[in-house]
mmCIF file of C-alpha atoms and ligand atoms in Angstrom:
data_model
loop_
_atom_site.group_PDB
_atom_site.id
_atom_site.type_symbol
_atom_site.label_atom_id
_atom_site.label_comp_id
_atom_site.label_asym_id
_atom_site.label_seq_id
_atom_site.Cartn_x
_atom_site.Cartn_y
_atom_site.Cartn_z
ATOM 1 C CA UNK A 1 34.236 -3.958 85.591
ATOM 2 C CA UNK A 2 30.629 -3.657 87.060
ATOM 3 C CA UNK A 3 32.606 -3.588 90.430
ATOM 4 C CA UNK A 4 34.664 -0.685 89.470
ATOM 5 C CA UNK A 5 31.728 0.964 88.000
ATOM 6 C CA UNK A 6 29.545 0.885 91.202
ATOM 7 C CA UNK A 7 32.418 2.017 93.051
ATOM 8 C CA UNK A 8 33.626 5.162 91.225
ATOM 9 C CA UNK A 9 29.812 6.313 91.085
ATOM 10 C CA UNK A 10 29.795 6.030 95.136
ATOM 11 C CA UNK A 11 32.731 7.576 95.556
ATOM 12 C CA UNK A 12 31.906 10.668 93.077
ATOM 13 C CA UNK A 13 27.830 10.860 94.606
ATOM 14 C CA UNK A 14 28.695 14.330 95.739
ATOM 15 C CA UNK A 15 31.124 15.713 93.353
ATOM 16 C CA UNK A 16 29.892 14.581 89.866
ATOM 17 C CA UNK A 17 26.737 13.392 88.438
ATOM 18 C CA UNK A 18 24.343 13.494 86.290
ATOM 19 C CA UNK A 19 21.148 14.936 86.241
ATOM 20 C CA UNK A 20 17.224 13.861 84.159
ATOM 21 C CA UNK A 21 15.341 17.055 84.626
ATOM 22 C CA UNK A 22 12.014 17.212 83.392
ATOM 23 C CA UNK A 23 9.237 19.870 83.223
ATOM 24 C CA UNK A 24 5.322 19.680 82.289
ATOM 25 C CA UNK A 25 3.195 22.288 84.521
ATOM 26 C CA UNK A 26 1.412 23.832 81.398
ATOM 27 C CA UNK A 27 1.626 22.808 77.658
ATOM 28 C CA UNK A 28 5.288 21.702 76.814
ATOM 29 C CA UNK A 29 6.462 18.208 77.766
ATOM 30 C CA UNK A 30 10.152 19.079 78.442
ATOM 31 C CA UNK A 31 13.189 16.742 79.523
ATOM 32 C CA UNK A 32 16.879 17.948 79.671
ATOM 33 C CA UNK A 33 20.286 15.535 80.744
ATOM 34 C CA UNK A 34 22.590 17.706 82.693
ATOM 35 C CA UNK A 35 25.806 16.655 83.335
ATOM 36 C CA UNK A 36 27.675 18.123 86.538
ATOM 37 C CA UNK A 37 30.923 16.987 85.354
ATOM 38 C CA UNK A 38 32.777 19.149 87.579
ATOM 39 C CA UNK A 39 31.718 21.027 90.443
ATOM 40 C CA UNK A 40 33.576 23.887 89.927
ATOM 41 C CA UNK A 41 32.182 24.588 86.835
ATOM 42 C CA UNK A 42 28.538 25.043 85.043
ATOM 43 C CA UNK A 43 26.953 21.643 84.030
ATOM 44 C CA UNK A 44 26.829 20.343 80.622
ATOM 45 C CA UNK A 45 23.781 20.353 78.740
ATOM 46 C CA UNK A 46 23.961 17.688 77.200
ATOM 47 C CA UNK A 47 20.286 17.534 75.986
ATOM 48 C CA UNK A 48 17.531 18.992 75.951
ATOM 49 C CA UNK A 49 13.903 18.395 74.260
ATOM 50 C CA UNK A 50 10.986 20.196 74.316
ATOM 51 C CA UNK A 51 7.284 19.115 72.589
ATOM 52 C CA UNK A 52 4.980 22.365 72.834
ATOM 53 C CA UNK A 53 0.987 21.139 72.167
ATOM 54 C CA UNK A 54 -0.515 22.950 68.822
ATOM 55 C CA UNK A 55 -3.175 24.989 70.195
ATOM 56 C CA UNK A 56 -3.273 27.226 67.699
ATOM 57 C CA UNK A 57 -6.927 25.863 66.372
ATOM 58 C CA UNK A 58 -8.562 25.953 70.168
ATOM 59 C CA UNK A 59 -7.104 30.108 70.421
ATOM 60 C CA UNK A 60 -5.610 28.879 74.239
ATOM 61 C CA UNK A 61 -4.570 26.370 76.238
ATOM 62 C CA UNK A 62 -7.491 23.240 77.073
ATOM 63 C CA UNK A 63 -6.288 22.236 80.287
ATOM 64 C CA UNK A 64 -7.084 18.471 79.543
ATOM 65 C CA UNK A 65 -5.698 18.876 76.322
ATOM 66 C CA UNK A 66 -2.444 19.421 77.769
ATOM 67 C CA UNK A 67 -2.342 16.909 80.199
ATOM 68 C CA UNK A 68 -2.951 14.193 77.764
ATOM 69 C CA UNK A 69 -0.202 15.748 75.870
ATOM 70 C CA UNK A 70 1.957 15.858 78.784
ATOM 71 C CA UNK A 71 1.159 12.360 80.063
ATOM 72 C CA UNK A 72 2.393 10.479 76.590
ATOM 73 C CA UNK A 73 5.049 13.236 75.267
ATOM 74 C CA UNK A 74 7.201 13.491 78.429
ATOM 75 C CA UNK A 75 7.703 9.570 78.125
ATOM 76 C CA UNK A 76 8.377 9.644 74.559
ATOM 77 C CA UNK A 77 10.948 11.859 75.221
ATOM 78 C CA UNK A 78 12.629 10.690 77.890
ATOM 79 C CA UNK A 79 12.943 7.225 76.346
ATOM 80 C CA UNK A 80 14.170 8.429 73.522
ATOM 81 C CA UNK A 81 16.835 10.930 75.119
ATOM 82 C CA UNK A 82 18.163 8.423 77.265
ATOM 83 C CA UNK A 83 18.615 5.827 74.567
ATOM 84 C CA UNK A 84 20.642 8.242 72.650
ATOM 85 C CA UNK A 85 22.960 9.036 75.056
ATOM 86 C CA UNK A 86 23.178 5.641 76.439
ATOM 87 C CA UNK A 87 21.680 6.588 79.933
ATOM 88 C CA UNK A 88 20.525 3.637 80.784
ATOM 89 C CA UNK A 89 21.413 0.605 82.566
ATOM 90 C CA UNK A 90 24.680 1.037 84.941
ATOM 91 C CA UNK A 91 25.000 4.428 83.586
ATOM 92 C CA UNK A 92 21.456 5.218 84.398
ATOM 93 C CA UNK A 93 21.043 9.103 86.271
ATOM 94 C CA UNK A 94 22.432 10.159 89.017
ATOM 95 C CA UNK A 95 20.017 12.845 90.318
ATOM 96 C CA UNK A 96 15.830 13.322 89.299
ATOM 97 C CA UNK A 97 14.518 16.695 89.237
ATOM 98 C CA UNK A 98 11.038 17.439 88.116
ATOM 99 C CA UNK A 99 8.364 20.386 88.210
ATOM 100 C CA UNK A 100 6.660 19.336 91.443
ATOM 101 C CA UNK A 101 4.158 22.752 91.198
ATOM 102 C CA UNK A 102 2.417 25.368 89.997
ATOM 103 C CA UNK A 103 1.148 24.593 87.739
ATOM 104 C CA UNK A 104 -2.117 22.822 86.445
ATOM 105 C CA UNK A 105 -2.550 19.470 88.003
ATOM 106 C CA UNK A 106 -3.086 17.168 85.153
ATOM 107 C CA UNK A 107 -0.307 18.817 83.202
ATOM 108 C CA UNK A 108 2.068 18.357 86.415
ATOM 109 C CA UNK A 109 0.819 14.786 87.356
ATOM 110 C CA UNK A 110 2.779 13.186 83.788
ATOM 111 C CA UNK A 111 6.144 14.430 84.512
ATOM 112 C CA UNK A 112 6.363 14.519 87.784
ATOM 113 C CA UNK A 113 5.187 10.916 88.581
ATOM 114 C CA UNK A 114 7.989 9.766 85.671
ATOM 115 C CA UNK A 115 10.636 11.284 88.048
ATOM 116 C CA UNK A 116 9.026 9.841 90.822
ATOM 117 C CA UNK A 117 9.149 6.629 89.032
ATOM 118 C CA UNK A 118 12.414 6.790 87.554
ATOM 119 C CA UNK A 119 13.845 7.745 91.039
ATOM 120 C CA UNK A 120 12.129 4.825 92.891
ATOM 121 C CA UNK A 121 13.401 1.963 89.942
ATOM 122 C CA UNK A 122 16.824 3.625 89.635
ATOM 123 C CA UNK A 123 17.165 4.182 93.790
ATOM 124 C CA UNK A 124 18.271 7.845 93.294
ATOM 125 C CA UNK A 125 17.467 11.005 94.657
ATOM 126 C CA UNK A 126 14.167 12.633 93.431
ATOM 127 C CA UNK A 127 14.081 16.712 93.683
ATOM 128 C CA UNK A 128 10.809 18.243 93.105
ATOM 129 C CA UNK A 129 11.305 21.741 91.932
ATOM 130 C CA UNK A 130 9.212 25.019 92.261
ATOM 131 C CA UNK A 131 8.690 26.118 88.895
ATOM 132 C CA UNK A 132 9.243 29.837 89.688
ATOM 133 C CA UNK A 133 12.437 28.638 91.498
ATOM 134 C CA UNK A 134 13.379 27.539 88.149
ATOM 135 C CA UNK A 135 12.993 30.324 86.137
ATOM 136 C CA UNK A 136 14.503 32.431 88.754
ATOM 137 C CA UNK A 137 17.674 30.519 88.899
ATOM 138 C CA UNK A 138 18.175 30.189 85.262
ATOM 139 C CA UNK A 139 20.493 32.926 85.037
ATOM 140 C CA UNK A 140 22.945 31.378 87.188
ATOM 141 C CA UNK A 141 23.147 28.495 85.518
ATOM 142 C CA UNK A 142 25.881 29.907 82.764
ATOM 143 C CA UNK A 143 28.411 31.248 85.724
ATOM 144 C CA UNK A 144 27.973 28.171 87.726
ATOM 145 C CA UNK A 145 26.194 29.729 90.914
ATOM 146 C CA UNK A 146 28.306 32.541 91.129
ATOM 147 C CA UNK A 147 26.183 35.695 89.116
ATOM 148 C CA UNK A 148 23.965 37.176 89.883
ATOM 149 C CA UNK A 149 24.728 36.912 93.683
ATOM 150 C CA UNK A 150 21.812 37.783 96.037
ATOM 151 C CA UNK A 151 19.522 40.230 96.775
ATOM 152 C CA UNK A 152 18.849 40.275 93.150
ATOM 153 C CA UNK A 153 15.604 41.917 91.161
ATOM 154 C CA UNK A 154 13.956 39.249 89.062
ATOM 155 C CA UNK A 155 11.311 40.574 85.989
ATOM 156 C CA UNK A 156 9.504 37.697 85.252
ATOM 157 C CA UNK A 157 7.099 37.964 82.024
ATOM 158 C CA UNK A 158 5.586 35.156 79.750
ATOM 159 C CA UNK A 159 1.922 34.244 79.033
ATOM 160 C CA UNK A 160 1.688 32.184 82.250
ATOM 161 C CA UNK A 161 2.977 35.049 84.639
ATOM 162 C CA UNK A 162 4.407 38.330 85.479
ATOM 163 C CA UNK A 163 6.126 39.283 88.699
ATOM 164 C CA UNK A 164 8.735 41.500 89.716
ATOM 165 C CA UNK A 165 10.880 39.699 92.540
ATOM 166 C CA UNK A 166 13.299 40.298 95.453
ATOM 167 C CA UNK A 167 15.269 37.291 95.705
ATOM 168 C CA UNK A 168 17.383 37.398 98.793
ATOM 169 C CA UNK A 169 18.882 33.744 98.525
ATOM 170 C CA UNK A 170 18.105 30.510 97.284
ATOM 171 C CA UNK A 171 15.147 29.643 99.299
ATOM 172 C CA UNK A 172 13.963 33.350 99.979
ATOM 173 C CA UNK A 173 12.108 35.476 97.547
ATOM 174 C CA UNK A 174 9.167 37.876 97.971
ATOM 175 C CA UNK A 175 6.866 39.093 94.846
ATOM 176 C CA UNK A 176 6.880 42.526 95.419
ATOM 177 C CA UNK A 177 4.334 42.939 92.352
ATOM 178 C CA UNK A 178 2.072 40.505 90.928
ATOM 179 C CA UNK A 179 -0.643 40.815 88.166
ATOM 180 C CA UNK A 180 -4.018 41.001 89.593
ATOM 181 C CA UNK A 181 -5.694 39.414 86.632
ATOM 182 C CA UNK A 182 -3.730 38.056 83.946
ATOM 183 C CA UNK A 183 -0.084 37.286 82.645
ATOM 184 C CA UNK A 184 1.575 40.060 80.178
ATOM 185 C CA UNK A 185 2.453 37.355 77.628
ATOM 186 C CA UNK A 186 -1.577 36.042 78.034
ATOM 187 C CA UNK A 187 -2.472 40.041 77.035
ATOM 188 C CA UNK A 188 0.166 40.620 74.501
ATOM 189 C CA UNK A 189 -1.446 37.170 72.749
ATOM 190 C CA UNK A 190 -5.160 38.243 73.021
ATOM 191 C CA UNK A 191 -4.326 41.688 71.670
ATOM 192 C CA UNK A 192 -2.408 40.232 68.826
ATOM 193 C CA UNK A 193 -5.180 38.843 67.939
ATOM 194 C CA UNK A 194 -7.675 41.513 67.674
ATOM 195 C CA UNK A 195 -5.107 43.327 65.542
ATOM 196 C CA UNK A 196 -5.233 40.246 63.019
ATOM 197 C CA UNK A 197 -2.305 38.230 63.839
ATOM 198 C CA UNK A 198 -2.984 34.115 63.753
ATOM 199 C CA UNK A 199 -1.247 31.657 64.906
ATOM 200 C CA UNK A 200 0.355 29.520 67.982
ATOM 201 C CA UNK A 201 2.677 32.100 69.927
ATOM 202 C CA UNK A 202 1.118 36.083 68.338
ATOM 203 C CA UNK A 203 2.993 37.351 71.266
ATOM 204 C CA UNK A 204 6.032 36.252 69.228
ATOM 205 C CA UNK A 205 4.650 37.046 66.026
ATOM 206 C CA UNK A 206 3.779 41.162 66.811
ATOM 207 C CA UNK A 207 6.989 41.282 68.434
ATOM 208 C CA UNK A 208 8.662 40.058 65.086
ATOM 209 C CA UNK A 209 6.514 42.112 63.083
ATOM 210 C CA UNK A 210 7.329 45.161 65.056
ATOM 211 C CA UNK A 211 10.936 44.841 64.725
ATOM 212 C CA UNK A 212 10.659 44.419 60.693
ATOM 213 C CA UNK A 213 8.638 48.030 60.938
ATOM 214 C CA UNK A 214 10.628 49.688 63.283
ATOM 215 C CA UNK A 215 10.443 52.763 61.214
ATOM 216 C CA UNK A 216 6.340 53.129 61.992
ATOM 217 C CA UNK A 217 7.136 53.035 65.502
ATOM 218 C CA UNK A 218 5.781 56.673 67.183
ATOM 219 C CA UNK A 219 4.246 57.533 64.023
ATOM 220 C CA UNK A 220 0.460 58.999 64.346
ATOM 221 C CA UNK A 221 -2.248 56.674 64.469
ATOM 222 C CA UNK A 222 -6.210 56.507 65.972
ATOM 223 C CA UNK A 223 -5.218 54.231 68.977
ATOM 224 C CA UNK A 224 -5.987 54.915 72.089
ATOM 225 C CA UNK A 225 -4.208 52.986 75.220
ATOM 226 C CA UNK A 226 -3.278 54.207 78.449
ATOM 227 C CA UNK A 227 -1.751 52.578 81.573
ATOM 228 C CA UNK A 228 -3.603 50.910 84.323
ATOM 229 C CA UNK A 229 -3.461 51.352 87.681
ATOM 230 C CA UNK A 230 -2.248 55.005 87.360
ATOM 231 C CA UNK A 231 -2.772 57.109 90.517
ATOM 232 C CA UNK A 232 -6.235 58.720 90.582
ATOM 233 C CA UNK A 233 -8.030 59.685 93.810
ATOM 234 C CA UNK A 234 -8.592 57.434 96.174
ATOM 235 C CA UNK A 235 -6.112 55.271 94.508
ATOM 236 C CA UNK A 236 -2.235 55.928 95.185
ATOM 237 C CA UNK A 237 0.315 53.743 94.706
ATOM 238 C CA UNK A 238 -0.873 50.374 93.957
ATOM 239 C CA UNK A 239 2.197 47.770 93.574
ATOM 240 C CA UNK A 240 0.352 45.687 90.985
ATOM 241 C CA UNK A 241 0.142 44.778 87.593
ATOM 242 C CA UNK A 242 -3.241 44.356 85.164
ATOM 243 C CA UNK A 243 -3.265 43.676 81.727
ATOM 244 C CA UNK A 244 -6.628 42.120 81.288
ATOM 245 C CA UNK A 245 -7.566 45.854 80.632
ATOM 246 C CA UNK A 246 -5.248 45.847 77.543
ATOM 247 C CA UNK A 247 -7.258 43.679 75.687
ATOM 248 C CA UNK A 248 -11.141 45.656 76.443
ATOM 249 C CA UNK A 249 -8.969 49.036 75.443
ATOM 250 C CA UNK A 250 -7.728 47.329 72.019
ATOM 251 C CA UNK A 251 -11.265 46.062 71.045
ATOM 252 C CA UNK A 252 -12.624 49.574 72.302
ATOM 253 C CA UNK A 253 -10.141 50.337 69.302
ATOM 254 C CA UNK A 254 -11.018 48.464 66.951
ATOM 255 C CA UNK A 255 -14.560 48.779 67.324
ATOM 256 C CA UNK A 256 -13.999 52.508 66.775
ATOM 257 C CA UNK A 257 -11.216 53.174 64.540
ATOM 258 C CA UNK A 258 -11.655 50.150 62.094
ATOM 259 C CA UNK A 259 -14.988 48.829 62.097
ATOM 260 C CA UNK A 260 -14.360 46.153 59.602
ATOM 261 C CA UNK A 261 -11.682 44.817 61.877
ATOM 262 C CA UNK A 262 -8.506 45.423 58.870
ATOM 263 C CA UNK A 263 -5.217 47.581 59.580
ATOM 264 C CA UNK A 264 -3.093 48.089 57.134
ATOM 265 C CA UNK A 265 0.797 46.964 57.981
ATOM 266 C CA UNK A 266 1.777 50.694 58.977
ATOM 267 C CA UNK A 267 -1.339 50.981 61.272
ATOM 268 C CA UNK A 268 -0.972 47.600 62.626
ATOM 269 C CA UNK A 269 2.751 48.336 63.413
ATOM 270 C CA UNK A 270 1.997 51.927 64.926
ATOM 271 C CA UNK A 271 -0.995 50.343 66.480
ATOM 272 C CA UNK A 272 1.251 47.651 68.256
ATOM 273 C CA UNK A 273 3.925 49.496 68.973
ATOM 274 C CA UNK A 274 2.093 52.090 70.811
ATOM 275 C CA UNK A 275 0.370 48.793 72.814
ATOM 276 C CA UNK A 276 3.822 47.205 73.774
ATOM 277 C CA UNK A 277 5.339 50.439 74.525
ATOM 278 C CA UNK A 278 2.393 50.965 77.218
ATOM 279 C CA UNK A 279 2.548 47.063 77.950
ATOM 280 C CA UNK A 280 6.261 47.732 78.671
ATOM 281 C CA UNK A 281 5.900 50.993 80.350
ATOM 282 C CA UNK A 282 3.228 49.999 82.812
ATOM 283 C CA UNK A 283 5.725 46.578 83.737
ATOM 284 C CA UNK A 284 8.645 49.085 84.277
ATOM 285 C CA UNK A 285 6.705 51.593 86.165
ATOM 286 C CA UNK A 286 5.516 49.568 89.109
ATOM 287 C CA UNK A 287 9.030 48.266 89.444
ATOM 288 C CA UNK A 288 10.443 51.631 89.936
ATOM 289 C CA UNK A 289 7.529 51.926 92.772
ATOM 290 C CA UNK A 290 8.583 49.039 94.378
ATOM 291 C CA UNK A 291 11.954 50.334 94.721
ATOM 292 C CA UNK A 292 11.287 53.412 95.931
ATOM 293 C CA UNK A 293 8.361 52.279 98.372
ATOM 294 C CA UNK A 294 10.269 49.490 99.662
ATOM 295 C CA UNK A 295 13.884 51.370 99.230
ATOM 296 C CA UNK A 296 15.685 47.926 97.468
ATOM 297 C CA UNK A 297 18.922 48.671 96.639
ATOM 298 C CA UNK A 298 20.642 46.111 94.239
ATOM 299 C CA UNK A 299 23.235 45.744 91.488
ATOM 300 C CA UNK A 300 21.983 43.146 89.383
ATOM 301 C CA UNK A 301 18.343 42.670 88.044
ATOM 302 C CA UNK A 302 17.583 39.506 85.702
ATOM 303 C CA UNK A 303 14.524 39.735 83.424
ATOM 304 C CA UNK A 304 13.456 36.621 81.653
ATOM 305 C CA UNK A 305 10.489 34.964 80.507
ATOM 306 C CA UNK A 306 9.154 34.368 76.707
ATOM 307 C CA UNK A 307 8.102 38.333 76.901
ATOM 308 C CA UNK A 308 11.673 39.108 78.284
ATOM 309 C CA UNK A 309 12.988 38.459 75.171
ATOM 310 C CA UNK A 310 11.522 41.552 73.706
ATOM 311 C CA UNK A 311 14.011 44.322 73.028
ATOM 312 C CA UNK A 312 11.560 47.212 73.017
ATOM 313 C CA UNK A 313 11.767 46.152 76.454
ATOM 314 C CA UNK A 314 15.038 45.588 77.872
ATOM 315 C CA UNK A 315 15.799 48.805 76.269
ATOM 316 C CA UNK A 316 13.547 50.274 78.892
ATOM 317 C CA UNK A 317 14.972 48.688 81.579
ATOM 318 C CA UNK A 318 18.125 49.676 81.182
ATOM 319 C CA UNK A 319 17.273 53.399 80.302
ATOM 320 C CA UNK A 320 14.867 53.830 83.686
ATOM 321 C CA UNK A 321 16.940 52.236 85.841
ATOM 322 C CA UNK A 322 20.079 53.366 85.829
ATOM 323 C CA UNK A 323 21.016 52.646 89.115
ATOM 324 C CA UNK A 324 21.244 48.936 88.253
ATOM 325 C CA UNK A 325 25.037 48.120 87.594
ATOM 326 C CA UNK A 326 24.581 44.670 85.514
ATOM 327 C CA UNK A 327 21.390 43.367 83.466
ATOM 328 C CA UNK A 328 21.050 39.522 83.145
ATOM 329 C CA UNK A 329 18.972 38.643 79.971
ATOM 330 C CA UNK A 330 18.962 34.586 79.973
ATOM 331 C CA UNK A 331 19.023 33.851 76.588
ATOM 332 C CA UNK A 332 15.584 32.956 74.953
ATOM 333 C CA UNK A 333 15.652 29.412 74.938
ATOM 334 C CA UNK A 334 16.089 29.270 78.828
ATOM 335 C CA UNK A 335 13.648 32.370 79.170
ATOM 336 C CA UNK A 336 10.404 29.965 78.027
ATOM 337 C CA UNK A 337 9.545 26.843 80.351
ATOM 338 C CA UNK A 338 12.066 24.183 79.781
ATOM 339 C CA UNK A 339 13.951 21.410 81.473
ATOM 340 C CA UNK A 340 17.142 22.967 81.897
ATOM 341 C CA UNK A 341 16.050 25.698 84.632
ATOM 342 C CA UNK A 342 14.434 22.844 86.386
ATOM 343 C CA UNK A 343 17.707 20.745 86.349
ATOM 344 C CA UNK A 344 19.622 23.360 87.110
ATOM 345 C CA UNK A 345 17.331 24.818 89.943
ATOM 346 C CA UNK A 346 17.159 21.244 91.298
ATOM 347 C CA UNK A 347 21.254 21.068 91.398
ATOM 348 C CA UNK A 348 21.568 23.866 93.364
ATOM 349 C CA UNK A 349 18.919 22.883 96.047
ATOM 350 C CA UNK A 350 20.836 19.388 95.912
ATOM 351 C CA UNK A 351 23.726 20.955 96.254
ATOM 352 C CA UNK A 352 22.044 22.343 99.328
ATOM 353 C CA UNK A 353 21.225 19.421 100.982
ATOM 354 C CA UNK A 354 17.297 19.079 99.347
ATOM 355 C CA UNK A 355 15.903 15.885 98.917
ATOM 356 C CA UNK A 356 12.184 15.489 98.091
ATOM 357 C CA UNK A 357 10.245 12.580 99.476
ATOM 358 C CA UNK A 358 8.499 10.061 97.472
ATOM 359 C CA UNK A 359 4.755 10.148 98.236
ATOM 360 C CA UNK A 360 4.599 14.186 97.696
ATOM 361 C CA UNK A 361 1.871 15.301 94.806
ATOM 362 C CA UNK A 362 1.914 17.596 92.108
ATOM 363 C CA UNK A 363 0.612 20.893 93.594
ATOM 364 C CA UNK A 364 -1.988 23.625 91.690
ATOM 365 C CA UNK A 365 -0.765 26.497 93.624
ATOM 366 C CA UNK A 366 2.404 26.621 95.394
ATOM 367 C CA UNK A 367 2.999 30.496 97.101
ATOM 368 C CA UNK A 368 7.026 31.850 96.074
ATOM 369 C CA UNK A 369 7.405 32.623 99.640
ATOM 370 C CA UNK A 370 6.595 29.006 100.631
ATOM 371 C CA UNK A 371 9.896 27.168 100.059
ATOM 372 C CA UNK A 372 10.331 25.761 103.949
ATOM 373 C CA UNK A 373 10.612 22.108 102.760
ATOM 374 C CA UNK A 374 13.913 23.716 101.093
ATOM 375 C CA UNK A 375 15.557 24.564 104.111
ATOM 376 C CA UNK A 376 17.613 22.005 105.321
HETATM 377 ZN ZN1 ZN B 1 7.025 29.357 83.356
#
């Protein structure tokens, strides 16, 4: 029986197998068990777990905070998952992928010295994944490698980062815009709360409370935001995003239009909506510059990240660019850091031939267009 056992998992290495993907650069511990049941098809999740630190009380993320967090959740969890599904033993993994970088380092170090563990005591392959890679790849996951095909236009927008990216194939991807100071989803947070929203993810919460008031939305109100990085002279063209200016331009606001720092729900939702529309509008704008300066001409564009899931924007999307023939919106669960994009993202650089070495750290900052230890 053991014999047999050993045998069929040799003789299937390449074809089927199953996959402990785990994920910890910021302040979720995440694991996920894929199974790659059949090649020819998308894997099965089977499982996958997620433990997000409470930092509502500190207003942001405390860097050591999270790593402790990190260090004993991802354990928890992947002791746990494995028991349930009765990973263990003989029918231990078959494949570790893990967040190898960006990230921040103490955050990183927990999960990614598991997989290196794991791999080492189990004597399987260890893939450390690029956590953009991850979130780029996502949407491929559900057709199995097969949509989008490359070139394809990435939006990527949560409170960790925004970029707009050309991704030509697997291991080949260029940030044609970047933000120059902070992350969309950081802004949309900060500004939340200077309207009066509390709580863990205000991002989330305006965008809720927007939709519930849709019918303030374009209605008058005193609040004044414009775009940044608009032409003016001596300035023409700039392929890059800001939004730390968001925040200055919504206490400017407040300080002037409601001294005693109260809205009531219309003017908060009139208020907001007028932000995210600009938010929105300035993210869309400088990816219709990119296309034109650089003269990209694709059919599919994929927009994900926790701010993706915003409908106020992937209605503009689709409305100013109307040259792109098919929108990919990865659903939300897969649009926020998780395990799954890094399992996935790890099969198809497996797939590819990648295999990471043991010894390699965790790395702090890890440039998209730096993937040569993927090309094999
Ligand atoms: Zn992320």
């Amino acid at each position: 029986m053991l014999r047999l056992r050993t045998m069929s998992r040799c003789w299937h290495q390449s074809r089927t197998y199953r996959v402990l993907a785990i994920e910890t650069s910021c302040d979720d511990a995440c694991v996920a068990l894929l199974d790659r049941f059949d090649p020819a098809r998308p894997p099965r999740v089977v499982e996958e777990s997620k433990h997000t630190l409470d930092s509502a009380h500190a207003g942001g993320v405390i860097p050591t905070d999270a790593a402790v967090h990190n260090r004993t959740q991802v354990a928890v969890l992947t002791s746990e998952l494995l028991a349930k599904h009765g990973w263990t033993g003989l029918d231990r993994p078959d494949l570790v992928c893990a967040t190898r970088g960006p990230g921040m380092v103490g955050s990183l170090v927990g999960g990614y010295q598991l997989a290196q563990g794991l791999s080492i005591a189990w004597n399987v392959p260890l893939v450390g994944v690029h956590h953009m890679l991850g979130h780029l790849l996502t949407p491929r996951l559900a057709s199995n490698g097969q949509e989008p095909q490359f070139p394809f236009l990435s939006l990527m927008a949560s409170g960790g980062h925004t970029m707009c990216v050309l991704s030509r194939s697997l291991v080949d991807h260029e940030i044609l815009v970047d933000t120059i100071d902070i992350a969309a989803g950081d802004a949309l947070d900060k500004c939340g709360r200077e309207l009066g929203f509390r709580g863990n993810m205000i991002g989330k919460e305006l965008a809720a409370f927007l939709e519930q008031h849709s019918r303030e939305w374009g209605q008058p109100v005193d609040f004044d935001i414009k775009e940044p990085l608009l032409n003016v002279p001596g300035r023409k063209d700039m392929l890059a995003y800001s939004f730390g200016s968001f925040i200055s331009q919504v206490r400017t606001n407040m300080s002037k239009y409601y001294p005693d720092g109260t809205l009531t729900d219309a003017q908060k939702a009139r208020a907001g909506y007028r932000l995210a529309q600009t938010v929105f509008r300035h993210m869309v704008a400088k990816i219709k510059l990119a296309m034109r300066l650089r003269n990209i001409q694709v059919d599919s564009f994929v927009c994900s990240g926790g701010v993706a899931a915003n409908t106020m924007l992937r209605t503009m999307l689709r409305a100013e660019l109307p040259e792109i023939k098919h929108f990919h919106f990865p659903e939300p669960r897969l649009c926020t850091d998780n395990a799954t994009m890094i399992g996935w993202a790890g099969i198809e650089l497996y797939e590819s031939g990648v295999r990471t070495p043991i010894g390699k750290s965790v790395v702090r900052k890890w440039p998209l267009c730096e993937l040569d230890e993927y090309k094999v």
